[in-house]
Amino acid sequence: MAERYDVVVIGSGPAGLTAAHAAARQGVRVGLVDAQALPGGQVWRHDVRFSAPAFARRCMQATLEHIKIDWLPQTRVVGAEPGRLLVEDPRSARWLKYGALVLATGAREVLLPFPGWTLPGVTGAGGLQALAKQGWPLAGKRVVVAGSGPLLLAAAATARRHGARVLAVFEQAERAAMLRFTRGLWRWPARVLQAAALRTQLAGVPYHFGSVVTAAQGEDALREIEVSGPHRQRRIACDQLAVGFGLAPNVELARMLGCQLEAEGAQQRVRVDARQHTSVPTVYAAGEVCGIGGRDSALIEGAIAGLAATGARTGIASLQRRRAQARAFARQLRETFAIGERVRALAQPDTLVCRCEDVTLGALDAHVDARGAKLATRCGMGPCQGRICATALAELGRAAGIAARPPLFPARLESLALAPADGVAPSLAT
Ligand SMILES: Cc1cc2nc3c(=O)[nH]c(=O)nc-3n(C[C@H](O)[C@H](O)[C@H](O)COP(=O)(O)OP(=O)(O)OC[C@H]3O[C@@H](n4cnc5c(N)ncnc54)[C@H](O)[C@@H]3O)c2cc1C
């Protein structure tokens, strides 16, 4: 059975929340879909111990309580065709029809392989943050945070709030790049305050520039790490290493719908116009899926997309001006935290690249294209459908083009059966 909404919004992070709210205020019926049980996306992910900031709570409440919005939690989009989406929740699978669609599917962390990165105790930076918020015990644990980008500070602050002993933060960007970035920060006063607040929460935690974790070691679990800094190599004993190298847009659903993509460094993002309209009629996109821009861009773009999806003409121009400012900040971030060659050279021939299918970097040497690599090694064909390994390989400049195929996520047979039974999407079941 198919439900129909005037506007369907996929994702209840900052972009999806403001998109749904802006559309609903135009009087249309909105379905707000998210795979998670609770709204908030990545930045406002539910924390079992600490409540979200007041602004986030207001934003979530205003959207979920809006009379025109149906909130569909724990509902994953696993397939798509023009005008409708195949979704499954814990009880059933069904088609959702839409007049207009807003993709606010966010981003995921870029994890780059290095010796020992698959040991228990090693996670992404945002990954550790998510675990802590879901109740993973960190009290008293020795935690090191490493990689690149502002997410490292946020992850370290979350770990500390949850009782971890954060030993250090190692940032691969060089000191000179960071100084240039800091000197230009006066243009974004809110960001200065945000950074200052994080530094206060992390008082006493050393922050090292130009430093890379080159290996994680341990028998059954992480015991120590090796770090290469500007002046020396050192070993640090720790219980948990959180290491992430920025974010990559979640473009799989957009690609399945036929939306045009464009380069975002080594990754891809959805191409949109000034009204957040993609290349596909009736499909809009907002937030990190259109390029990594942070929470403020996501909020503004969501509002633009929500209005544009209803055909509204007013209220968009002022948002577009604010969007330009927020995106300019994102460009600065991208330049400052660009991944250096040292990081790209960390993986060795025997380092696992595809951890779903146990494929090493060396096993890919013989293959120049993604198809050959997939056929011979199964790289990218496991449950994550290349979300981790293809993202990493793109950064390493190897085997480009491994991409998720339908279904977008591992799906129940019941869901797959629904597709061909309708007679229009046999490809979903193949
Ligand atoms: C792991 C991680 C942690 C982060 N932590 C912070 C932080 O602490 N501070 C900060 O400023 N920024 C953080 N960020 C950056 C953050 O992504 C943005 O600032 C902001 O959350 C982007 O908002 P968004 O609405 O574009 O996407 P998101 O907030 O990522 O929301 C996207 C939503 O779409 C849903 N979704 C995706 N695909 C589907 C599908 N097929 N079916 C159903 N639902 C789907 C997801 O479940 C998710 O809830 C983090 C990013 C990541 C990846």
Tab-separated table of C-alpha atoms and ligand atoms in Angstrom:
chain	number	residue	atom	x	y	z
A	1	MET	CA	0.000	0.000	0.000
A	2	ALA	CA	1.357	3.463	-0.800
A	3	GLU	CA	0.931	6.577	1.345
A	4	ARG	CA	1.046	9.935	-0.376
A	5	TYR	CA	2.435	13.240	0.843
A	6	ASP	CA	2.695	16.594	-0.904
A	7	VAL	CA	6.293	16.782	0.319
A	8	VAL	CA	8.439	13.959	1.675
A	9	VAL	CA	11.647	14.910	3.516
A	10	ILE	CA	14.345	12.269	4.010
A	11	GLY	CA	16.476	12.952	7.077
A	12	SER	CA	15.635	14.672	10.352
A	13	GLY	CA	18.958	16.429	10.949
A	14	PRO	CA	19.040	20.248	10.951
A	15	ALA	CA	18.380	20.401	7.175
A	16	GLY	CA	15.464	17.968	7.189
A	17	LEU	CA	13.845	19.546	10.251
A	18	THR	CA	13.819	23.060	8.788
A	19	ALA	CA	12.753	21.742	5.365
A	20	ALA	CA	9.753	19.921	6.833
A	21	HIS	CA	8.803	22.904	8.981
A	22	ALA	CA	9.102	25.442	6.162
A	23	ALA	CA	7.003	23.259	3.836
A	24	ALA	CA	4.348	22.553	6.474
A	25	ARG	CA	3.963	26.268	7.165
A	26	GLN	CA	2.872	26.653	3.546
A	27	GLY	CA	-0.097	24.411	4.393
A	28	VAL	CA	0.961	21.225	2.599
A	29	ARG	CA	1.045	17.680	4.049
A	30	VAL	CA	4.589	16.572	4.875
A	31	GLY	CA	6.093	13.160	5.666
A	32	LEU	CA	9.384	13.396	7.607
A	33	VAL	CA	11.356	10.149	7.320
A	34	ASP	CA	14.441	9.046	9.239
A	35	ALA	CA	16.184	5.737	9.801
A	36	GLN	CA	16.838	6.761	13.406
A	37	ALA	CA	14.318	6.394	16.225
A	38	LEU	CA	14.742	10.014	17.314
A	39	PRO	CA	15.216	13.235	15.342
A	40	GLY	CA	18.350	15.399	15.311
A	41	GLY	CA	20.604	13.793	12.691
A	42	GLN	CA	24.304	13.682	13.508
A	43	VAL	CA	24.920	16.952	15.292
A	44	TRP	CA	21.836	16.689	17.548
A	45	ARG	CA	21.946	12.917	17.965
A	46	HIS	CA	20.033	11.878	21.108
A	47	ASP	CA	22.315	11.618	24.144
A	48	VAL	CA	21.168	9.237	26.885
A	49	ARG	CA	22.785	11.401	29.588
A	50	PHE	CA	22.731	15.016	28.445
A	51	SER	CA	19.932	16.978	26.825
A	52	ALA	CA	20.379	18.697	23.452
A	53	PRO	CA	20.995	22.469	23.314
A	54	ALA	CA	17.841	24.571	23.855
A	55	PHE	CA	17.836	25.753	20.223
A	56	ALA	CA	17.938	22.150	18.966
A	57	ARG	CA	15.093	21.130	21.284
A	58	ARG	CA	12.955	24.027	20.055
A	59	CYS	CA	13.693	23.161	16.439
A	60	MET	CA	12.787	19.486	16.904
A	61	GLN	CA	9.663	20.229	18.934
A	62	ALA	CA	8.317	22.832	16.503
A	63	THR	CA	8.699	20.387	13.617
A	64	LEU	CA	7.471	17.164	15.200
A	65	GLU	CA	4.455	18.828	16.792
A	66	HIS	CA	3.374	20.602	13.609
A	67	ILE	CA	-0.103	19.438	12.683
A	68	LYS	CA	0.781	19.092	8.981
A	69	ILE	CA	3.828	16.867	9.584
A	70	ASP	CA	3.763	13.081	9.971
A	71	TRP	CA	6.967	11.922	11.711
A	72	LEU	CA	8.058	8.511	10.401
A	73	PRO	CA	10.960	7.327	12.617
A	74	GLN	CA	12.940	4.085	12.189
A	75	THR	CA	11.977	4.209	8.527
A	76	ARG	CA	14.708	3.577	6.005
A	77	VAL	CA	14.534	4.389	2.325
A	78	VAL	CA	15.909	1.280	0.616
A	79	GLY	CA	14.800	1.915	-2.963
A	80	ALA	CA	13.472	4.692	-5.155
A	81	GLU	CA	11.886	5.460	-8.474
A	82	PRO	CA	10.400	8.669	-9.861
A	83	GLY	CA	7.549	9.778	-7.604
A	84	ARG	CA	7.862	7.099	-4.928
A	85	LEU	CA	10.213	5.572	-2.366
A	86	LEU	CA	10.421	2.047	-1.040
A	87	VAL	CA	10.708	2.280	2.747
A	88	GLU	CA	10.896	-0.245	5.537
A	89	ASP	CA	10.315	0.193	9.254
A	90	PRO	CA	10.589	-2.461	11.991
A	91	ARG	CA	7.111	-3.772	11.121
A	92	SER	CA	6.532	-3.400	7.410
A	93	ALA	CA	7.708	-2.315	3.984
A	94	ARG	CA	5.703	-0.007	1.746
A	95	TRP	CA	5.873	2.650	-0.956
A	96	LEU	CA	5.690	6.333	-0.079
A	97	LYS	CA	4.498	8.596	-2.887
A	98	TYR	CA	5.459	12.241	-3.039
A	99	GLY	CA	4.587	15.386	-4.944
A	100	ALA	CA	8.017	16.828	-4.136
A	101	LEU	CA	10.966	15.271	-2.359
A	102	VAL	CA	13.654	16.902	-0.193
A	103	LEU	CA	16.838	14.882	0.298
A	104	ALA	CA	18.498	15.825	3.590
A	105	THR	CA	20.483	12.624	4.012
A	106	GLY	CA	23.559	14.289	5.549
A	107	ALA	CA	27.099	12.957	5.522
A	108	ARG	CA	29.228	10.193	6.960
A	109	GLU	CA	32.729	10.156	8.349
A	110	VAL	CA	35.744	9.540	6.133
A	111	LEU	CA	37.763	6.710	7.690
A	112	LEU	CA	41.175	6.182	6.113
A	113	PRO	CA	42.954	2.846	6.531
A	114	PHE	CA	46.216	2.597	8.473
A	115	PRO	CA	47.854	-0.384	10.180
A	116	GLY	CA	45.605	-1.469	13.057
A	117	TRP	CA	42.555	0.653	12.179
A	118	THR	CA	40.177	-2.327	12.459
A	119	LEU	CA	41.237	-3.275	16.033
A	120	PRO	CA	38.479	-3.180	18.667
A	121	GLY	CA	38.909	0.157	20.454
A	122	VAL	CA	39.533	2.110	17.238
A	123	THR	CA	36.549	4.069	15.899
A	124	GLY	CA	35.846	7.190	13.896
A	125	ALA	CA	35.849	10.516	15.764
A	126	GLY	CA	32.122	10.994	15.147
A	127	GLY	CA	31.750	7.267	15.684
A	128	LEU	CA	33.040	7.542	19.244
A	129	GLN	CA	30.773	10.510	19.807
A	130	ALA	CA	27.767	8.481	18.655
A	131	LEU	CA	28.753	5.536	20.886
A	132	ALA	CA	29.169	7.806	23.923
A	133	LYS	CA	25.780	9.409	23.334
A	134	GLN	CA	24.192	5.952	23.123
A	135	GLY	CA	25.636	4.970	26.485
A	136	TRP	CA	28.936	3.223	25.614
A	137	PRO	CA	30.899	3.414	28.907
A	138	LEU	CA	33.845	5.808	28.645
A	139	ALA	CA	34.321	6.788	32.301
A	140	GLY	CA	38.017	6.671	33.176
A	141	LYS	CA	39.084	5.380	29.751
A	142	ARG	CA	42.203	6.829	28.138
A	143	VAL	CA	41.047	8.292	24.832
A	144	VAL	CA	43.102	9.766	21.974
A	145	VAL	CA	41.323	11.729	19.216
A	146	ALA	CA	43.056	12.125	15.852
A	147	GLY	CA	42.567	12.806	12.157
A	148	SER	CA	41.429	16.141	10.776
A	149	GLY	CA	38.780	18.812	11.040
A	150	PRO	CA	36.589	20.535	13.601
A	151	LEU	CA	34.767	17.297	14.412
A	152	LEU	CA	37.839	16.221	16.415
A	153	LEU	CA	37.199	18.936	19.006
A	154	ALA	CA	33.483	18.119	19.200
A	155	ALA	CA	34.243	14.404	19.617
A	156	ALA	CA	36.884	15.047	22.286
A	157	ALA	CA	34.489	17.316	24.201
A	158	THR	CA	31.731	14.688	24.089
A	159	ALA	CA	34.134	11.975	25.287
A	160	ARG	CA	35.288	14.164	28.171
A	161	ARG	CA	31.709	15.043	29.140
A	162	HIS	CA	31.059	11.304	29.355
A	163	GLY	CA	33.944	10.824	31.786
A	164	ALA	CA	36.817	9.840	29.446
A	165	ARG	CA	40.406	10.925	30.117
A	166	VAL	CA	41.198	12.592	26.803
A	167	LEU	CA	44.989	12.317	26.503
A	168	ALA	CA	45.464	14.439	23.380
A	169	VAL	CA	44.028	15.576	20.046
A	170	PHE	CA	46.288	15.021	17.009
A	171	GLU	CA	45.381	17.133	13.953
A	172	GLN	CA	47.091	16.329	10.664
A	173	ALA	CA	46.758	19.911	9.304
A	174	GLU	CA	49.926	21.973	9.681
A	175	ARG	CA	50.227	24.828	12.161
A	176	ALA	CA	50.621	27.415	9.353
A	177	ALA	CA	47.279	26.416	7.780
A	178	MET	CA	45.561	26.622	11.159
A	179	LEU	CA	47.035	30.076	11.847
A	180	ARG	CA	45.767	31.380	8.486
A	181	PHE	CA	42.336	29.964	9.285
A	182	THR	CA	42.260	31.509	12.770
A	183	ARG	CA	43.265	34.932	11.449
A	184	GLY	CA	40.233	34.943	9.112
A	185	LEU	CA	37.765	33.787	11.760
A	186	TRP	CA	36.667	37.339	12.710
A	187	ARG	CA	34.266	37.193	9.729
A	188	TRP	CA	32.211	34.518	11.534
A	189	PRO	CA	31.834	35.730	15.157
A	190	ALA	CA	29.428	32.900	16.071
A	191	ARG	CA	32.112	30.407	15.054
A	192	VAL	CA	34.688	32.142	17.239
A	193	LEU	CA	32.379	31.725	20.224
A	194	GLN	CA	31.735	28.074	19.305
A	195	ALA	CA	35.462	27.325	19.023
A	196	ALA	CA	36.187	29.158	22.284
A	197	ALA	CA	33.495	27.158	24.090
A	198	LEU	CA	34.987	23.882	22.831
A	199	ARG	CA	38.502	24.904	23.859
A	200	THR	CA	37.180	25.749	27.347
A	201	GLN	CA	35.545	22.319	27.603
A	202	LEU	CA	38.888	20.807	26.571
A	203	ALA	CA	41.078	22.872	28.914
A	204	GLY	CA	44.248	20.940	29.689
A	205	VAL	CA	43.960	18.601	26.682
A	206	PRO	CA	47.003	19.047	24.395
A	207	TYR	CA	46.180	19.831	20.747
A	208	HIS	CA	48.997	18.942	18.321
A	209	PHE	CA	49.195	20.158	14.703
A	210	GLY	CA	50.932	18.321	11.889
A	211	SER	CA	50.554	15.010	13.725
A	212	VAL	CA	49.351	11.689	12.345
A	213	VAL	CA	48.581	8.359	14.030
A	214	THR	CA	50.607	5.922	11.926
A	215	ALA	CA	49.627	2.633	13.628
A	216	ALA	CA	47.365	1.147	16.298
A	217	GLN	CA	48.602	-1.936	18.134
A	218	GLY	CA	47.235	-4.603	20.455
A	219	GLU	CA	46.435	-8.329	20.511
A	220	ASP	CA	42.654	-8.547	20.773
A	221	ALA	CA	42.046	-4.856	21.387
A	222	LEU	CA	43.839	-1.528	21.188
A	223	ARG	CA	46.766	-1.162	23.592
A	224	GLU	CA	48.919	1.621	22.152
A	225	ILE	CA	49.347	3.885	19.150
A	226	GLU	CA	52.283	5.343	17.223
A	227	VAL	CA	52.135	9.034	16.410
A	228	SER	CA	54.330	10.919	13.987
A	229	GLY	CA	54.553	14.624	14.823
A	230	PRO	CA	56.481	17.521	13.296
A	231	HIS	CA	59.482	16.864	15.543
A	232	ARG	CA	59.301	13.278	16.791
A	233	GLN	CA	57.714	9.838	16.767
A	234	ARG	CA	56.121	8.585	19.944
A	235	ARG	CA	54.071	5.755	21.404
A	236	ILE	CA	51.043	6.357	23.597
A	237	ALA	CA	49.234	3.733	25.655
A	238	CYS	CA	45.454	4.194	25.393
A	239	ASP	CA	42.123	2.327	25.554
A	240	GLN	CA	40.310	4.090	22.757
A	241	LEU	CA	41.402	5.820	19.568
A	242	ALA	CA	38.887	7.974	17.705
A	243	VAL	CA	40.202	8.907	14.274
A	244	GLY	CA	38.322	10.593	11.424
A	245	PHE	CA	39.320	12.593	8.369
A	246	GLY	CA	36.317	14.812	7.751
A	247	LEU	CA	32.997	13.996	6.119
A	248	ALA	CA	31.638	12.724	2.798
A	249	PRO	CA	28.089	13.500	1.555
A	250	ASN	CA	25.572	10.600	1.563
A	251	VAL	CA	24.663	10.783	-2.127
A	252	GLU	CA	23.508	7.173	-2.698
A	253	LEU	CA	19.770	7.934	-2.711
A	254	ALA	CA	20.251	11.010	-4.906
A	255	ARG	CA	22.301	8.937	-7.350
A	256	MET	CA	19.597	6.269	-7.454
A	257	LEU	CA	17.038	8.947	-8.318
A	258	GLY	CA	19.236	10.165	-11.171
A	259	CYS	CA	20.252	13.507	-9.601
A	260	GLN	CA	23.380	15.030	-11.100
A	261	LEU	CA	26.404	14.881	-8.788
A	262	GLU	CA	29.551	17.015	-8.777
A	263	ALA	CA	32.995	16.767	-7.205
A	264	GLU	CA	33.509	17.653	-3.548
A	265	GLY	CA	37.271	17.166	-3.323
A	266	ALA	CA	37.738	13.424	-3.859
A	267	GLN	CA	34.081	12.765	-2.961
A	268	GLN	CA	30.782	13.718	-4.600
A	269	ARG	CA	27.887	15.968	-3.614
A	270	VAL	CA	24.461	16.657	-5.094
A	271	ARG	CA	24.377	19.544	-7.542
A	272	VAL	CA	21.640	22.073	-6.677
A	273	ASP	CA	20.631	25.510	-7.935
A	274	ALA	CA	19.971	28.591	-5.798
A	275	ARG	CA	16.554	27.129	-4.765
A	276	GLN	CA	18.134	23.808	-3.717
A	277	HIS	CA	16.569	22.186	-6.779
A	278	THR	CA	18.466	19.144	-8.091
A	279	SER	CA	18.673	18.215	-11.774
A	280	VAL	CA	15.568	16.015	-11.329
A	281	PRO	CA	12.155	17.751	-11.433
A	282	THR	CA	10.390	17.641	-8.022
A	283	VAL	CA	13.572	16.598	-6.170
A	284	TYR	CA	15.350	19.096	-3.867
A	285	ALA	CA	18.373	18.605	-1.621
A	286	ALA	CA	19.700	20.433	1.438
A	287	GLY	CA	22.459	20.270	4.022
A	288	GLU	CA	25.589	18.127	3.968
A	289	VAL	CA	24.368	16.023	1.033
A	290	CYS	CA	24.980	19.168	-1.080
A	291	GLY	CA	28.526	19.554	0.272
A	292	ILE	CA	29.992	19.658	3.746
A	293	GLY	CA	28.865	22.975	5.199
A	294	GLY	CA	28.083	22.408	8.879
A	295	ARG	CA	24.972	22.935	10.934
A	296	ASP	CA	24.244	26.548	9.955
A	297	SER	CA	24.300	25.864	6.214
A	298	ALA	CA	22.093	22.830	6.795
A	299	LEU	CA	19.497	24.868	8.694
A	300	ILE	CA	19.348	27.581	6.039
A	301	GLU	CA	19.350	25.247	3.039
A	302	GLY	CA	16.638	23.121	4.626
A	303	ALA	CA	14.389	26.179	4.941
A	304	ILE	CA	15.059	27.152	1.308
A	305	ALA	CA	14.371	23.615	0.048
A	306	GLY	CA	11.190	23.291	2.121
A	307	LEU	CA	9.811	26.543	0.706
A	308	ALA	CA	10.926	25.802	-2.860
A	309	ALA	CA	9.385	22.295	-2.726
A	310	THR	CA	5.966	23.897	-2.153
A	311	GLY	CA	6.464	26.370	-4.998
A	312	ALA	CA	6.730	29.351	-2.599
A	313	ARG	CA	8.256	32.478	-4.131
A	314	THR	CA	8.692	34.663	-1.050
A	315	GLY	CA	11.051	34.318	1.891
A	316	ILE	CA	13.808	32.643	-0.115
A	317	ALA	CA	16.035	35.586	-1.145
A	318	SER	CA	17.098	36.550	2.388
A	319	LEU	CA	17.867	32.909	3.176
A	320	GLN	CA	20.032	32.694	0.051
A	321	ARG	CA	22.192	35.581	1.297
A	322	ARG	CA	22.712	33.833	4.641
A	323	ARG	CA	23.496	30.595	2.839
A	324	ALA	CA	26.325	32.278	0.895
A	325	GLN	CA	27.972	33.399	4.152
A	326	ALA	CA	27.674	29.971	5.765
A	327	ARG	CA	29.056	28.240	2.673
A	328	ALA	CA	32.034	30.617	2.567
A	329	PHE	CA	32.988	29.367	6.025
A	330	ALA	CA	32.720	25.782	4.796
A	331	ARG	CA	35.176	26.555	1.972
A	332	GLN	CA	37.690	27.873	4.500
A	333	LEU	CA	37.332	24.683	6.505
A	334	ARG	CA	37.877	22.546	3.423
A	335	GLU	CA	41.099	24.357	2.527
A	336	THR	CA	42.457	24.314	6.063
A	337	PHE	CA	41.817	20.647	6.714
A	338	ALA	CA	42.678	19.272	3.263
A	339	ILE	CA	44.113	15.781	3.723
A	340	GLY	CA	47.899	15.684	3.296
A	341	GLU	CA	50.026	13.159	1.419
A	342	ARG	CA	51.389	11.692	4.666
A	343	VAL	CA	47.923	10.418	5.546
A	344	ARG	CA	47.344	8.960	2.082
A	345	ALA	CA	50.535	6.923	2.411
A	346	LEU	CA	49.635	5.246	5.734
A	347	ALA	CA	47.946	2.099	4.385
A	348	GLN	CA	50.371	-0.757	3.637
A	349	PRO	CA	49.824	-3.595	1.121
A	350	ASP	CA	48.558	-5.861	3.951
A	351	THR	CA	46.273	-3.201	5.487
A	352	LEU	CA	42.557	-4.048	5.224
A	353	VAL	CA	40.677	-1.568	3.077
A	354	CYS	CA	37.266	-3.256	2.806
A	355	ARG	CA	36.536	-4.550	6.280
A	356	CYS	CA	33.185	-6.098	5.306
A	357	GLU	CA	34.878	-8.454	2.819
A	358	ASP	CA	38.447	-8.558	4.253
A	359	VAL	CA	40.135	-7.044	1.186
A	360	THR	CA	43.641	-5.618	1.605
A	361	LEU	CA	45.061	-2.638	-0.271
A	362	GLY	CA	47.589	-4.943	-1.957
A	363	ALA	CA	44.764	-7.140	-3.318
A	364	LEU	CA	43.537	-4.165	-5.339
A	365	ASP	CA	46.898	-3.540	-7.027
A	366	ALA	CA	46.040	-5.548	-10.121
A	367	HIS	CA	42.779	-3.680	-10.781
A	368	VAL	CA	42.529	-0.283	-12.370
A	369	ASP	CA	38.757	0.108	-12.287
A	370	ALA	CA	36.046	-0.447	-9.718
A	371	ARG	CA	34.272	-3.156	-11.701
A	372	GLY	CA	37.395	-5.311	-11.956
A	373	ALA	CA	38.195	-4.796	-8.285
A	374	LYS	CA	34.658	-5.748	-7.242
A	375	LEU	CA	34.479	-8.829	-9.440
A	376	ALA	CA	37.844	-10.216	-8.319
A	377	THR	CA	37.886	-9.241	-4.639
A	378	ARG	CA	34.273	-8.382	-3.593
A	379	CYS	CA	35.619	-5.003	-2.413
A	380	GLY	CA	32.600	-2.773	-1.643
A	381	MET	CA	30.074	-5.604	-1.885
A	382	GLY	CA	29.520	-6.168	1.852
A	383	PRO	CA	26.759	-4.797	4.077
A	384	CYS	CA	28.063	-1.206	3.981
A	385	GLN	CA	27.965	-1.277	0.155
A	386	GLY	CA	31.250	0.586	-0.122
A	387	ARG	CA	30.244	3.435	2.193
A	388	ILE	CA	33.514	2.997	4.115
A	389	CYS	CA	35.971	1.486	1.618
A	390	ALA	CA	34.873	3.313	-1.543
A	391	THR	CA	34.966	6.606	0.356
A	392	ALA	CA	38.492	5.810	1.555
A	393	LEU	CA	39.672	4.589	-1.859
A	394	ALA	CA	38.404	7.779	-3.481
A	395	GLU	CA	40.610	9.773	-1.055
A	396	LEU	CA	43.551	7.487	-1.859
A	397	GLY	CA	42.945	7.923	-5.603
A	398	ARG	CA	42.340	4.171	-6.104
A	399	ALA	CA	39.601	2.043	-7.776
A	400	ALA	CA	37.233	5.000	-8.181
A	401	GLY	CA	33.586	4.346	-8.906
A	402	ILE	CA	32.596	1.648	-6.414
A	403	ALA	CA	29.027	2.709	-5.687
A	404	ALA	CA	26.061	1.380	-3.726
A	405	ARG	CA	23.475	-0.588	-5.715
A	406	PRO	CA	19.849	-1.161	-4.837
A	407	PRO	CA	18.785	-1.893	-2.166
A	408	LEU	CA	20.500	1.090	-0.524
A	409	PHE	CA	20.813	-0.777	2.775
A	410	PRO	CA	20.508	-4.478	3.604
A	411	ALA	CA	16.738	-4.980	3.403
A	412	ARG	CA	14.271	-7.693	4.421
A	413	LEU	CA	13.075	-10.127	1.739
A	414	GLU	CA	9.564	-8.777	2.277
A	415	SER	CA	10.762	-5.347	1.147
A	416	LEU	CA	12.512	-6.708	-1.924
A	417	ALA	CA	9.464	-8.775	-2.825
A	418	LEU	CA	7.345	-5.631	-2.804
A	419	ALA	CA	9.356	-4.058	-5.587
A	420	PRO	CA	8.955	-6.576	-8.427
A	421	ALA	CA	5.392	-7.430	-7.316
A	422	ASP	CA	4.499	-3.890	-8.307
A	423	GLY	CA	5.942	-4.713	-11.673
A	424	VAL	CA	8.000	-1.553	-12.013
A	425	ALA	CA	11.254	-2.001	-10.143
A	426	PRO	CA	12.658	-5.443	-10.816
A	427	SER	CA	16.188	-4.058	-10.470
A	428	LEU	CA	15.698	-3.726	-6.717
A	429	ALA	CA	15.581	-7.465	-6.303
A	430	THR	CA	18.606	-8.336	-8.415
B	1	LIG	C1	29.316	11.008	12.866
B	1	LIG	C2	29.126	12.508	12.766
B	1	LIG	C3	29.127	13.305	13.916
B	1	LIG	C4	28.979	14.687	13.815
B	1	LIG	N1	29.020	15.453	14.973
B	1	LIG	C5	28.940	16.808	14.856
B	1	LIG	C6	29.030	17.651	16.029
B	1	LIG	O1	29.178	17.163	17.132
B	1	LIG	N2	28.968	18.983	15.855
B	1	LIG	C7	28.796	19.556	14.624
B	1	LIG	O2	28.731	20.787	14.530
B	1	LIG	N3	28.702	18.790	13.520
B	1	LIG	C8	28.776	17.449	13.602
B	1	LIG	N4	28.702	16.682	12.480
B	1	LIG	C9	28.506	17.370	11.195
B	1	LIG	C10	27.010	17.279	10.889
B	1	LIG	O3	26.868	16.330	9.865
B	1	LIG	C11	26.339	18.571	10.454
B	1	LIG	O4	26.738	19.690	11.105
B	1	LIG	C12	24.804	18.483	10.514
B	1	LIG	O5	24.331	17.447	11.347
B	1	LIG	C13	24.343	18.248	9.102
B	1	LIG	O6	22.957	18.246	9.081
B	1	LIG	P1	22.149	17.517	7.925
B	1	LIG	O7	20.723	17.757	8.249
B	1	LIG	O8	22.659	17.919	6.593
B	1	LIG	O9	22.487	15.962	8.054
B	1	LIG	P2	22.494	14.948	9.278
B	1	LIG	O10	22.454	15.651	10.565
B	1	LIG	O11	23.588	13.997	9.007
B	1	LIG	O12	21.096	14.165	9.100
B	1	LIG	C14	20.872	13.243	8.069
B	1	LIG	C15	19.779	12.281	8.502
B	1	LIG	O13	19.350	11.537	7.349
B	1	LIG	C16	19.033	10.228	7.754
B	1	LIG	N5	19.122	9.354	6.573
B	1	LIG	C17	20.154	9.270	5.675
B	1	LIG	N6	19.863	8.382	4.700
B	1	LIG	C18	18.642	7.887	4.987
B	1	LIG	C19	17.790	6.915	4.371
B	1	LIG	N7	18.140	6.280	3.230
B	1	LIG	N8	16.594	6.627	4.945
B	1	LIG	C20	16.204	7.257	6.083
B	1	LIG	N9	16.963	8.204	6.715
B	1	LIG	C21	18.158	8.500	6.180
B	1	LIG	C22	20.081	9.907	8.822
B	1	LIG	O14	19.624	8.879	9.685
B	1	LIG	C23	20.253	11.258	9.524
B	1	LIG	O15	19.461	11.357	10.703
B	1	LIG	C24	28.825	15.294	12.543
B	1	LIG	C25	28.818	14.482	11.402
B	1	LIG	C26	28.956	13.110	11.503
B	1	LIG	C27	28.937	12.261	10.239
